[in-house]
Structures are given as C-alpha cells and as structure tokens.
Amino acid sequence: MKAPGLPADQQFFADLFSGLVLNPQLLGRVWFASQPASLPVGSLCIDFPRLDIVLRGEYGNLLEAKQQRMVEGEMLFIPARAANLPINNKPVMLLSLVFAPTWLGLSFYDSRTTSLLHPARQIQLPSLQRGEGEAMLTALTHLSRSPLEQNIIQPLVLSLLHLCRNVVNMPPGNSQPRGDFLYHSICNWVQDNYAQPLTRESVAQFFNITPNHLSKLFAQHGTMRFIEYVRWVRMAKARMILQKYHLSIHEVA
C-alpha cells in the first residue's frame, strides 16, 4: 500500500522496504565487515554503521575471502569505522543503508545502468526512530564477533528493516517534534562524552534545561531513565574496548 504524499524517490524506497519486510523468507545470511589494519585503495569506510542488501544478482567484499560472492537476499553489515571493498564484476541490484545519528541514508545501485560508485537513486531522511534503532545497531556490532549466530542476527536485521520502513513511509513535512530532537541530541552527546563525570544536573545545565525536564524527556521519548542510559552507554563502550584490545577490566574502568 502506498503511503500518501510521498515524493517519487521516497516512494521507490518505500516499495523496496515493503518487498523486503513482507517477504522475510527471501532474506538470507548476514555477513559482517571488519576493520582492516590499513585501508586498500577503493575501500569504503565511514564513521556510521551501514547495511548492504543484495536485491538481485551477485555482490562481494574484496576484503574478506568468504564474502566475495554474496547472492540475492544476502546482506553485509558494516559497523562504524569498518571497511568493505565492493566487487561489481557481475550484474547486481543493491540497496545500501547508512545509519547516521539524525538521518537515514538510502542508495539504490543497478550495475546495468551505472557503477557502484554512482547510485541510480539516493535520498537522506530524518531518522525518527527512538532508542530501538540505536540498540539494534549496537547489538549487531557486538554480534559481528559471533557471525554464526544467524538465528539471532537475521530476526534482528529484519526488525531494523521494519524501523527503516517506518522512517521511509513518513510523509515529508512531518517535522521532528522539539522533544524528540532534544532527546536524540542529548543521547548523541552522552555517547560522545561518556568518559566525563556526567550527572543529571551537569547535562541539564549544558543543554540549558532543568534536571526535571531532562528526566521527563527520557521518560517520554526513551526506554530507560537518564542514569540508566548513561550506564548502558558506558557498558557498551567498555565491552567494545574489551573485545578490541587486550586490556584488563581495571584498565578499561
């Protein structure tokens, strides 16, 4: 069913997402890109998580031996600051997603008409999902260490695609409410400053609001209280450091 009032490019992506989430049996394995010691020429690496979905044909990642032939329905999750080097020597239709803190980037590639360097269609949309999308991306990043857990990974990716579909079906002009925007801004700031001695009062003062207003924002727009969110961010960062570096828990703390 078409969402009312969507521009042509946005409707195109809305139809793509409907085809994916309504036919989950067509979705296959989720592969994971990694962080190479050095970046080969032509590799793609950004600060945001990405997801490439093979809609038709064959696709590959030259940086990983087992990922050089991905077929229709398979997906490649690229965590933030991980890299991939696309293989496009065979016909492929590809949907590529970029998950930035405040927007969702969508690109459609069709190698029959253009290269994988130039999308046939591309849009950026305000990312209106709450903490659920952020939690799913964090979970997928951790699961990249256990890529064989497909019975956990695949339903998680499908849920993420449902969230993306909701964003894409949002008619333009539905501006993000100030409370939502402020909540997401605070969450992003906490993620960047998690190592600082954060308190409800200090963060509220930084954003020029009262501590009670801060608590109300997290109660209305989030899934946990402010202090719980700070603790959750710090634990997620600590797990990431422990997985990446050979440090003791005392050193991480």
PDB file of C-alpha atoms in Angstrom:
ATOM      1  CA  MET A   1       0.000   0.000   0.000  1.00  0.00           C
ATOM      2  CA  LYS A   2       1.365   3.397  -0.990  1.00  0.00           C
ATOM      3  CA  ALA A   3       1.936   5.964   1.708  1.00  0.00           C
ATOM      4  CA  PRO A   4       0.101   9.230   0.892  1.00  0.00           C
ATOM      5  CA  GLY A   5       2.043  12.176  -0.439  1.00  0.00           C
ATOM      6  CA  LEU A   6       5.493  10.624  -0.824  1.00  0.00           C
ATOM      7  CA  PRO A   7       7.891  12.038  -3.445  1.00  0.00           C
ATOM      8  CA  ALA A   8       8.830   9.656  -6.271  1.00  0.00           C
ATOM      9  CA  ASP A   9      12.262   8.669  -4.912  1.00  0.00           C
ATOM     10  CA  GLN A  10      10.917   8.181  -1.396  1.00  0.00           C
ATOM     11  CA  GLN A  11       8.031   6.070  -2.720  1.00  0.00           C
ATOM     12  CA  PHE A  12      10.556   3.972  -4.664  1.00  0.00           C
ATOM     13  CA  PHE A  13      12.418   3.120  -1.447  1.00  0.00           C
ATOM     14  CA  ALA A  14       9.144   2.605   0.431  1.00  0.00           C
ATOM     15  CA  ASP A  15       8.202  -0.050  -2.126  1.00  0.00           C
ATOM     16  CA  LEU A  16      11.621  -1.704  -1.777  1.00  0.00           C
ATOM     17  CA  PHE A  17      11.266  -1.947   2.003  1.00  0.00           C
ATOM     18  CA  SER A  18       7.742  -3.323   1.708  1.00  0.00           C
ATOM     19  CA  GLY A  19       9.045  -6.059  -0.564  1.00  0.00           C
ATOM     20  CA  LEU A  20      11.752  -6.933   1.957  1.00  0.00           C
ATOM     21  CA  VAL A  21       9.794  -6.941   5.220  1.00  0.00           C
ATOM     22  CA  LEU A  22       6.725  -8.650   3.734  1.00  0.00           C
ATOM     23  CA  ASN A  23       8.838 -11.460   2.274  1.00  0.00           C
ATOM     24  CA  PRO A  24      11.341 -12.283   5.034  1.00  0.00           C
ATOM     25  CA  GLN A  25      11.795 -15.801   3.661  1.00  0.00           C
ATOM     26  CA  LEU A  26      13.711 -14.245   0.753  1.00  0.00           C
ATOM     27  CA  LEU A  27      16.326 -12.727   3.079  1.00  0.00           C
ATOM     28  CA  GLY A  28      19.493 -14.764   3.534  1.00  0.00           C
ATOM     29  CA  ARG A  29      22.676 -14.729   5.551  1.00  0.00           C
ATOM     30  CA  VAL A  30      24.024 -11.585   7.173  1.00  0.00           C
ATOM     31  CA  TRP A  31      27.770 -11.112   6.694  1.00  0.00           C
ATOM     32  CA  PHE A  32      29.958  -8.713   8.674  1.00  0.00           C
ATOM     33  CA  ALA A  33      32.746  -6.432   7.517  1.00  0.00           C
ATOM     34  CA  SER A  34      35.750  -5.867   9.781  1.00  0.00           C
ATOM     35  CA  GLN A  35      38.343  -3.190  10.477  1.00  0.00           C
ATOM     36  CA  PRO A  36      41.460  -3.837   8.362  1.00  0.00           C
ATOM     37  CA  ALA A  37      44.877  -2.770   9.622  1.00  0.00           C
ATOM     38  CA  SER A  38      45.166  -0.492   6.586  1.00  0.00           C
ATOM     39  CA  LEU A  39      42.640   0.690   4.019  1.00  0.00           C
ATOM     40  CA  PRO A  40      43.266  -0.552   0.465  1.00  0.00           C
ATOM     41  CA  VAL A  41      42.628   1.854  -2.391  1.00  0.00           C
ATOM     42  CA  GLY A  42      38.936   1.964  -3.268  1.00  0.00           C
ATOM     43  CA  SER A  43      37.678   0.673   0.083  1.00  0.00           C
ATOM     44  CA  LEU A  44      34.730   2.340   1.808  1.00  0.00           C
ATOM     45  CA  CYS A  45      34.994   3.357   5.470  1.00  0.00           C
ATOM     46  CA  ILE A  46      32.864   5.903   7.352  1.00  0.00           C
ATOM     47  CA  ASP A  47      32.002   6.712  10.971  1.00  0.00           C
ATOM     48  CA  PHE A  48      28.446   5.320  10.739  1.00  0.00           C
ATOM     49  CA  PRO A  49      27.112   1.743  10.507  1.00  0.00           C
ATOM     50  CA  ARG A  50      25.955   0.574   7.070  1.00  0.00           C
ATOM     51  CA  LEU A  51      23.936  -2.283   5.624  1.00  0.00           C
ATOM     52  CA  ASP A  52      24.162  -3.520   2.025  1.00  0.00           C
ATOM     53  CA  ILE A  53      21.347  -5.772   0.763  1.00  0.00           C
ATOM     54  CA  VAL A  54      21.668  -7.761  -2.463  1.00  0.00           C
ATOM     55  CA  LEU A  55      18.312  -7.367  -4.205  1.00  0.00           C
ATOM     56  CA  ARG A  56      19.299  -9.242  -7.352  1.00  0.00           C
ATOM     57  CA  GLY A  57      22.447 -10.691  -8.897  1.00  0.00           C
ATOM     58  CA  GLU A  58      25.830 -11.076  -7.171  1.00  0.00           C
ATOM     59  CA  TYR A  59      27.857  -8.767  -4.952  1.00  0.00           C
ATOM     60  CA  GLY A  60      31.015  -9.127  -2.913  1.00  0.00           C
ATOM     61  CA  ASN A  61      33.511  -7.647  -0.476  1.00  0.00           C
ATOM     62  CA  LEU A  62      37.073  -7.992  -1.720  1.00  0.00           C
ATOM     63  CA  LEU A  63      38.498  -7.503   1.797  1.00  0.00           C
ATOM     64  CA  GLU A  64      37.092 -10.814   3.092  1.00  0.00           C
ATOM     65  CA  ALA A  65      37.779 -14.128   1.327  1.00  0.00           C
ATOM     66  CA  LYS A  66      34.423 -15.665   2.319  1.00  0.00           C
ATOM     67  CA  GLN A  67      32.442 -12.597   1.251  1.00  0.00           C
ATOM     68  CA  GLN A  68      33.452 -12.401  -2.390  1.00  0.00           C
ATOM     69  CA  ARG A  69      30.215 -13.946  -3.682  1.00  0.00           C
ATOM     70  CA  MET A  70      27.031 -12.794  -1.979  1.00  0.00           C
ATOM     71  CA  VAL A  71      23.813 -13.668  -3.782  1.00  0.00           C
ATOM     72  CA  GLU A  72      20.240 -12.378  -3.812  1.00  0.00           C
ATOM     73  CA  GLY A  73      18.849 -11.864  -0.307  1.00  0.00           C
ATOM     74  CA  GLU A  74      22.214 -11.873   1.469  1.00  0.00           C
ATOM     75  CA  MET A  75      23.350  -8.815   3.394  1.00  0.00           C
ATOM     76  CA  LEU A  76      26.581  -7.199   4.523  1.00  0.00           C
ATOM     77  CA  PHE A  77      26.580  -5.260   7.808  1.00  0.00           C
ATOM     78  CA  ILE A  78      29.473  -2.810   8.069  1.00  0.00           C
ATOM     79  CA  PRO A  79      29.943  -1.490  11.639  1.00  0.00           C
ATOM     80  CA  ALA A  80      31.084   2.082  12.158  1.00  0.00           C
ATOM     81  CA  ARG A  81      34.704   2.513  11.015  1.00  0.00           C
ATOM     82  CA  ALA A  82      34.761  -0.958   9.471  1.00  0.00           C
ATOM     83  CA  ALA A  83      35.502  -1.198   5.743  1.00  0.00           C
ATOM     84  CA  ASN A  84      34.482  -3.013   2.592  1.00  0.00           C
ATOM     85  CA  LEU A  85      35.749  -3.019  -0.986  1.00  0.00           C
ATOM     86  CA  PRO A  86      32.823  -3.735  -3.345  1.00  0.00           C
ATOM     87  CA  ILE A  87      33.139  -6.319  -6.107  1.00  0.00           C
ATOM     88  CA  ASN A  88      30.929  -5.360  -9.029  1.00  0.00           C
ATOM     89  CA  ASN A  89      32.137  -7.508 -11.908  1.00  0.00           C
ATOM     90  CA  LYS A  90      28.703  -9.158 -12.261  1.00  0.00           C
ATOM     91  CA  PRO A  91      25.200  -7.685 -12.645  1.00  0.00           C
ATOM     92  CA  VAL A  92      23.766  -6.629  -9.294  1.00  0.00           C
ATOM     93  CA  MET A  93      20.977  -4.541  -7.805  1.00  0.00           C
ATOM     94  CA  LEU A  94      21.932  -3.299  -4.353  1.00  0.00           C
ATOM     95  CA  LEU A  95      20.194  -1.392  -1.575  1.00  0.00           C
ATOM     96  CA  SER A  96      22.655   0.395   0.700  1.00  0.00           C
ATOM     97  CA  LEU A  97      21.692   1.965   4.049  1.00  0.00           C
ATOM     98  CA  VAL A  98      23.674   4.436   6.167  1.00  0.00           C
ATOM     99  CA  PHE A  99      22.617   4.875   9.808  1.00  0.00           C
ATOM    100  CA  ALA A 100      23.688   8.346  10.966  1.00  0.00           C
ATOM    101  CA  PRO A 101      22.619   9.687  14.376  1.00  0.00           C
ATOM    102  CA  THR A 102      19.940  12.014  12.954  1.00  0.00           C
ATOM    103  CA  TRP A 103      19.297  10.748   9.415  1.00  0.00           C
ATOM    104  CA  LEU A 104      18.941   7.596   7.356  1.00  0.00           C
ATOM    105  CA  GLY A 105      20.772   7.418   4.032  1.00  0.00           C
ATOM    106  CA  LEU A 106      19.335   5.249   1.250  1.00  0.00           C
ATOM    107  CA  SER A 107      21.058   4.402  -2.037  1.00  0.00           C
ATOM    108  CA  PHE A 108      19.949   2.088  -4.842  1.00  0.00           C
ATOM    109  CA  TYR A 109      22.550   0.763  -7.267  1.00  0.00           C
ATOM    110  CA  ASP A 110      21.919  -1.020 -10.566  1.00  0.00           C
ATOM    111  CA  SER A 111      25.110  -2.135 -12.287  1.00  0.00           C
ATOM    112  CA  ARG A 112      23.237  -2.461 -15.589  1.00  0.00           C
ATOM    113  CA  THR A 113      22.911   1.311 -15.827  1.00  0.00           C
ATOM    114  CA  THR A 114      25.690   2.695 -13.624  1.00  0.00           C
ATOM    115  CA  SER A 115      28.641   1.636 -11.455  1.00  0.00           C
ATOM    116  CA  LEU A 116      28.549   1.047  -7.699  1.00  0.00           C
ATOM    117  CA  LEU A 117      30.240   4.431  -7.313  1.00  0.00           C
ATOM    118  CA  HIS A 118      27.172   6.256  -8.604  1.00  0.00           C
ATOM    119  CA  PRO A 119      23.743   5.347  -7.197  1.00  0.00           C
ATOM    120  CA  ALA A 120      20.754   5.279  -9.518  1.00  0.00           C
ATOM    121  CA  ARG A 121      18.636   6.741  -6.701  1.00  0.00           C
ATOM    122  CA  GLN A 122      19.690   8.291  -3.406  1.00  0.00           C
ATOM    123  CA  ILE A 123      17.931  10.138  -0.579  1.00  0.00           C
ATOM    124  CA  GLN A 124      18.515  11.112   3.040  1.00  0.00           C
ATOM    125  CA  LEU A 125      15.633  11.163   5.503  1.00  0.00           C
ATOM    126  CA  PRO A 126      15.353  12.392   9.102  1.00  0.00           C
ATOM    127  CA  SER A 127      15.790   9.369  11.353  1.00  0.00           C
ATOM    128  CA  LEU A 128      12.744   9.477  13.615  1.00  0.00           C
ATOM    129  CA  GLN A 129      13.159   6.145  15.409  1.00  0.00           C
ATOM    130  CA  ARG A 130      13.859   6.304  19.127  1.00  0.00           C
ATOM    131  CA  GLY A 131      16.375   4.255  21.074  1.00  0.00           C
ATOM    132  CA  GLU A 132      15.306   0.977  19.469  1.00  0.00           C
ATOM    133  CA  GLY A 133      17.296   1.525  16.268  1.00  0.00           C
ATOM    134  CA  GLU A 134      20.382   2.559  18.201  1.00  0.00           C
ATOM    135  CA  ALA A 135      20.135  -0.545  20.403  1.00  0.00           C
ATOM    136  CA  MET A 136      19.765  -2.825  17.362  1.00  0.00           C
ATOM    137  CA  LEU A 137      22.809  -1.309  15.652  1.00  0.00           C
ATOM    138  CA  THR A 138      24.840  -1.710  18.847  1.00  0.00           C
ATOM    139  CA  ALA A 139      23.727  -5.343  19.150  1.00  0.00           C
ATOM    140  CA  LEU A 140      24.648  -6.068  15.522  1.00  0.00           C
ATOM    141  CA  THR A 141      28.062  -4.503  16.053  1.00  0.00           C
ATOM    142  CA  HIS A 142      28.667  -6.827  19.012  1.00  0.00           C
ATOM    143  CA  LEU A 143      27.297  -9.811  17.090  1.00  0.00           C
ATOM    144  CA  SER A 144      29.878  -9.193  14.373  1.00  0.00           C
ATOM    145  CA  ARG A 145      32.165 -11.097  16.757  1.00  0.00           C
ATOM    146  CA  SER A 146      29.806 -14.097  16.532  1.00  0.00           C
ATOM    147  CA  PRO A 147      28.733 -14.133  12.862  1.00  0.00           C
ATOM    148  CA  LEU A 148      27.478 -17.730  13.006  1.00  0.00           C
ATOM    149  CA  GLU A 149      24.602 -16.799  15.345  1.00  0.00           C
ATOM    150  CA  GLN A 150      22.323 -16.290  12.349  1.00  0.00           C
ATOM    151  CA  ASN A 151      19.210 -17.387  14.272  1.00  0.00           C
ATOM    152  CA  ILE A 152      19.703 -14.252  16.395  1.00  0.00           C
ATOM    153  CA  ILE A 153      21.176 -11.968  13.746  1.00  0.00           C
ATOM    154  CA  GLN A 154      18.592 -12.405  10.982  1.00  0.00           C
ATOM    155  CA  PRO A 155      15.492 -11.528  13.090  1.00  0.00           C
ATOM    156  CA  LEU A 156      17.388  -8.520  14.456  1.00  0.00           C
ATOM    157  CA  VAL A 157      18.136  -7.251  10.941  1.00  0.00           C
ATOM    158  CA  LEU A 158      14.515  -7.817   9.921  1.00  0.00           C
ATOM    159  CA  SER A 159      13.385  -5.689  12.886  1.00  0.00           C
ATOM    160  CA  LEU A 160      15.827  -2.991  11.805  1.00  0.00           C
ATOM    161  CA  LEU A 161      14.340  -3.068   8.298  1.00  0.00           C
ATOM    162  CA  HIS A 162      10.870  -2.616   9.796  1.00  0.00           C
ATOM    163  CA  LEU A 163      12.107   0.522  11.577  1.00  0.00           C
ATOM    164  CA  CYS A 164      13.622   1.798   8.332  1.00  0.00           C
ATOM    165  CA  ARG A 165      10.334   1.179   6.555  1.00  0.00           C
ATOM    166  CA  ASN A 166       8.559   3.341   9.141  1.00  0.00           C
ATOM    167  CA  VAL A 167      11.038   6.162   8.511  1.00  0.00           C
ATOM    168  CA  VAL A 168      10.695   5.910   4.725  1.00  0.00           C
ATOM    169  CA  ASN A 169       6.878   5.935   4.920  1.00  0.00           C
ATOM    170  CA  MET A 170       6.874   9.177   6.917  1.00  0.00           C
ATOM    171  CA  PRO A 171       5.475  11.938   4.644  1.00  0.00           C
ATOM    172  CA  PRO A 172       7.771  14.957   4.180  1.00  0.00           C
ATOM    173  CA  GLY A 173       6.847  17.968   6.227  1.00  0.00           C
ATOM    174  CA  ASN A 174       6.215  15.944   9.380  1.00  0.00           C
ATOM    175  CA  SER A 175       8.989  17.741  11.226  1.00  0.00           C
ATOM    176  CA  GLN A 176      10.538  16.093  14.236  1.00  0.00           C
ATOM    177  CA  PRO A 177       8.951  17.413  17.454  1.00  0.00           C
ATOM    178  CA  ARG A 178      11.259  19.511  19.610  1.00  0.00           C
ATOM    179  CA  GLY A 179      11.144  16.948  22.420  1.00  0.00           C
ATOM    180  CA  ASP A 180      12.278  14.146  20.100  1.00  0.00           C
ATOM    181  CA  PHE A 181      15.051  16.306  18.657  1.00  0.00           C
ATOM    182  CA  LEU A 182      16.291  17.357  22.092  1.00  0.00           C
ATOM    183  CA  TYR A 183      16.171  13.774  23.389  1.00  0.00           C
ATOM    184  CA  HIS A 184      18.232  12.452  20.449  1.00  0.00           C
ATOM    185  CA  SER A 185      20.684  15.356  20.761  1.00  0.00           C
ATOM    186  CA  ILE A 186      21.264  14.524  24.426  1.00  0.00           C
ATOM    187  CA  CYS A 187      21.700  10.810  23.645  1.00  0.00           C
ATOM    188  CA  ASN A 188      24.279  11.579  20.936  1.00  0.00           C
ATOM    189  CA  TRP A 189      26.113  13.974  23.252  1.00  0.00           C
ATOM    190  CA  VAL A 190      26.244  11.366  26.035  1.00  0.00           C
ATOM    191  CA  GLN A 191      27.701   8.830  23.584  1.00  0.00           C
ATOM    192  CA  ASP A 192      30.456  11.287  22.646  1.00  0.00           C
ATOM    193  CA  ASN A 193      31.188  12.317  26.255  1.00  0.00           C
ATOM    194  CA  TYR A 194      30.555   9.074  28.158  1.00  0.00           C
ATOM    195  CA  ALA A 195      34.000   9.208  29.810  1.00  0.00           C
ATOM    196  CA  GLN A 196      33.204  12.524  31.522  1.00  0.00           C
ATOM    197  CA  PRO A 197      31.679  12.676  35.046  1.00  0.00           C
ATOM    198  CA  LEU A 198      28.094  13.013  33.789  1.00  0.00           C
ATOM    199  CA  THR A 199      25.274  13.829  36.180  1.00  0.00           C
ATOM    200  CA  ARG A 200      21.658  14.729  35.590  1.00  0.00           C
ATOM    201  CA  GLU A 201      22.371  18.274  36.756  1.00  0.00           C
ATOM    202  CA  SER A 202      25.510  18.851  34.648  1.00  0.00           C
ATOM    203  CA  VAL A 203      23.934  17.549  31.429  1.00  0.00           C
ATOM    204  CA  ALA A 204      20.750  19.542  32.029  1.00  0.00           C
ATOM    205  CA  GLN A 205      22.833  22.678  32.559  1.00  0.00           C
ATOM    206  CA  PHE A 206      24.772  22.054  29.331  1.00  0.00           C
ATOM    207  CA  PHE A 207      21.511  21.883  27.349  1.00  0.00           C
ATOM    208  CA  ASN A 208      20.000  24.821  29.242  1.00  0.00           C
ATOM    209  CA  ILE A 209      17.099  22.837  30.693  1.00  0.00           C
ATOM    210  CA  THR A 210      16.153  21.810  34.230  1.00  0.00           C
ATOM    211  CA  PRO A 211      17.085  18.391  35.662  1.00  0.00           C
ATOM    212  CA  ASN A 212      13.378  17.580  35.936  1.00  0.00           C
ATOM    213  CA  HIS A 213      12.904  18.412  32.241  1.00  0.00           C
ATOM    214  CA  LEU A 214      15.790  16.072  31.404  1.00  0.00           C
ATOM    215  CA  SER A 215      14.191  13.233  33.364  1.00  0.00           C
ATOM    216  CA  LYS A 216      10.846  13.907  31.694  1.00  0.00           C
ATOM    217  CA  LEU A 217      12.441  13.721  28.214  1.00  0.00           C
ATOM    218  CA  PHE A 218      13.848  10.261  28.917  1.00  0.00           C
ATOM    219  CA  ALA A 219      10.563   9.100  30.432  1.00  0.00           C
ATOM    220  CA  GLN A 220       8.542  10.263  27.411  1.00  0.00           C
ATOM    221  CA  HIS A 221      10.893   9.544  24.496  1.00  0.00           C
ATOM    222  CA  GLY A 222      13.229   6.798  25.684  1.00  0.00           C
ATOM    223  CA  THR A 223      13.104   3.277  27.023  1.00  0.00           C
ATOM    224  CA  MET A 224      15.149   3.877  30.195  1.00  0.00           C
ATOM    225  CA  ARG A 225      15.905   6.601  32.741  1.00  0.00           C
ATOM    226  CA  PHE A 226      18.761   9.046  32.138  1.00  0.00           C
ATOM    227  CA  ILE A 227      21.158   7.470  34.652  1.00  0.00           C
ATOM    228  CA  GLU A 228      20.371   4.019  33.235  1.00  0.00           C
ATOM    229  CA  TYR A 229      21.106   5.283  29.717  1.00  0.00           C
ATOM    230  CA  VAL A 230      24.486   6.675  30.818  1.00  0.00           C
ATOM    231  CA  ARG A 231      25.307   3.337  32.466  1.00  0.00           C
ATOM    232  CA  TRP A 232      24.180   1.431  29.335  1.00  0.00           C
ATOM    233  CA  VAL A 233      26.370   3.588  27.048  1.00  0.00           C
ATOM    234  CA  ARG A 234      29.414   3.141  29.291  1.00  0.00           C
ATOM    235  CA  MET A 235      28.947  -0.629  29.478  1.00  0.00           C
ATOM    236  CA  ALA A 236      28.564  -0.836  25.688  1.00  0.00           C
ATOM    237  CA  LYS A 237      31.752   1.198  25.192  1.00  0.00           C
ATOM    238  CA  ALA A 238      33.589  -0.954  27.753  1.00  0.00           C
ATOM    239  CA  ARG A 239      32.527  -4.174  26.005  1.00  0.00           C
ATOM    240  CA  MET A 240      33.718  -2.780  22.695  1.00  0.00           C
ATOM    241  CA  ILE A 241      37.113  -1.853  24.162  1.00  0.00           C
ATOM    242  CA  LEU A 242      37.484  -5.268  25.831  1.00  0.00           C
ATOM    243  CA  GLN A 243      36.721  -7.026  22.547  1.00  0.00           C
ATOM    244  CA  LYS A 244      39.107  -4.887  20.528  1.00  0.00           C
ATOM    245  CA  TYR A 245      42.078  -4.510  22.884  1.00  0.00           C
ATOM    246  CA  HIS A 246      43.846  -6.822  25.324  1.00  0.00           C
ATOM    247  CA  LEU A 247      43.171  -4.781  28.446  1.00  0.00           C
ATOM    248  CA  SER A 248      42.138  -5.726  31.943  1.00  0.00           C
ATOM    249  CA  ILE A 249      38.762  -4.673  33.314  1.00  0.00           C
ATOM    250  CA  HIS A 250      40.610  -2.357  35.731  1.00  0.00           C
ATOM    251  CA  GLU A 251      42.346  -0.574  32.834  1.00  0.00           C
ATOM    252  CA  VAL A 252      39.059  -0.147  30.959  1.00  0.00           C
ATOM    253  CA  ALA A 253      37.382   1.268  34.074  1.00  0.00           C
TER     254      ALA A 253
END
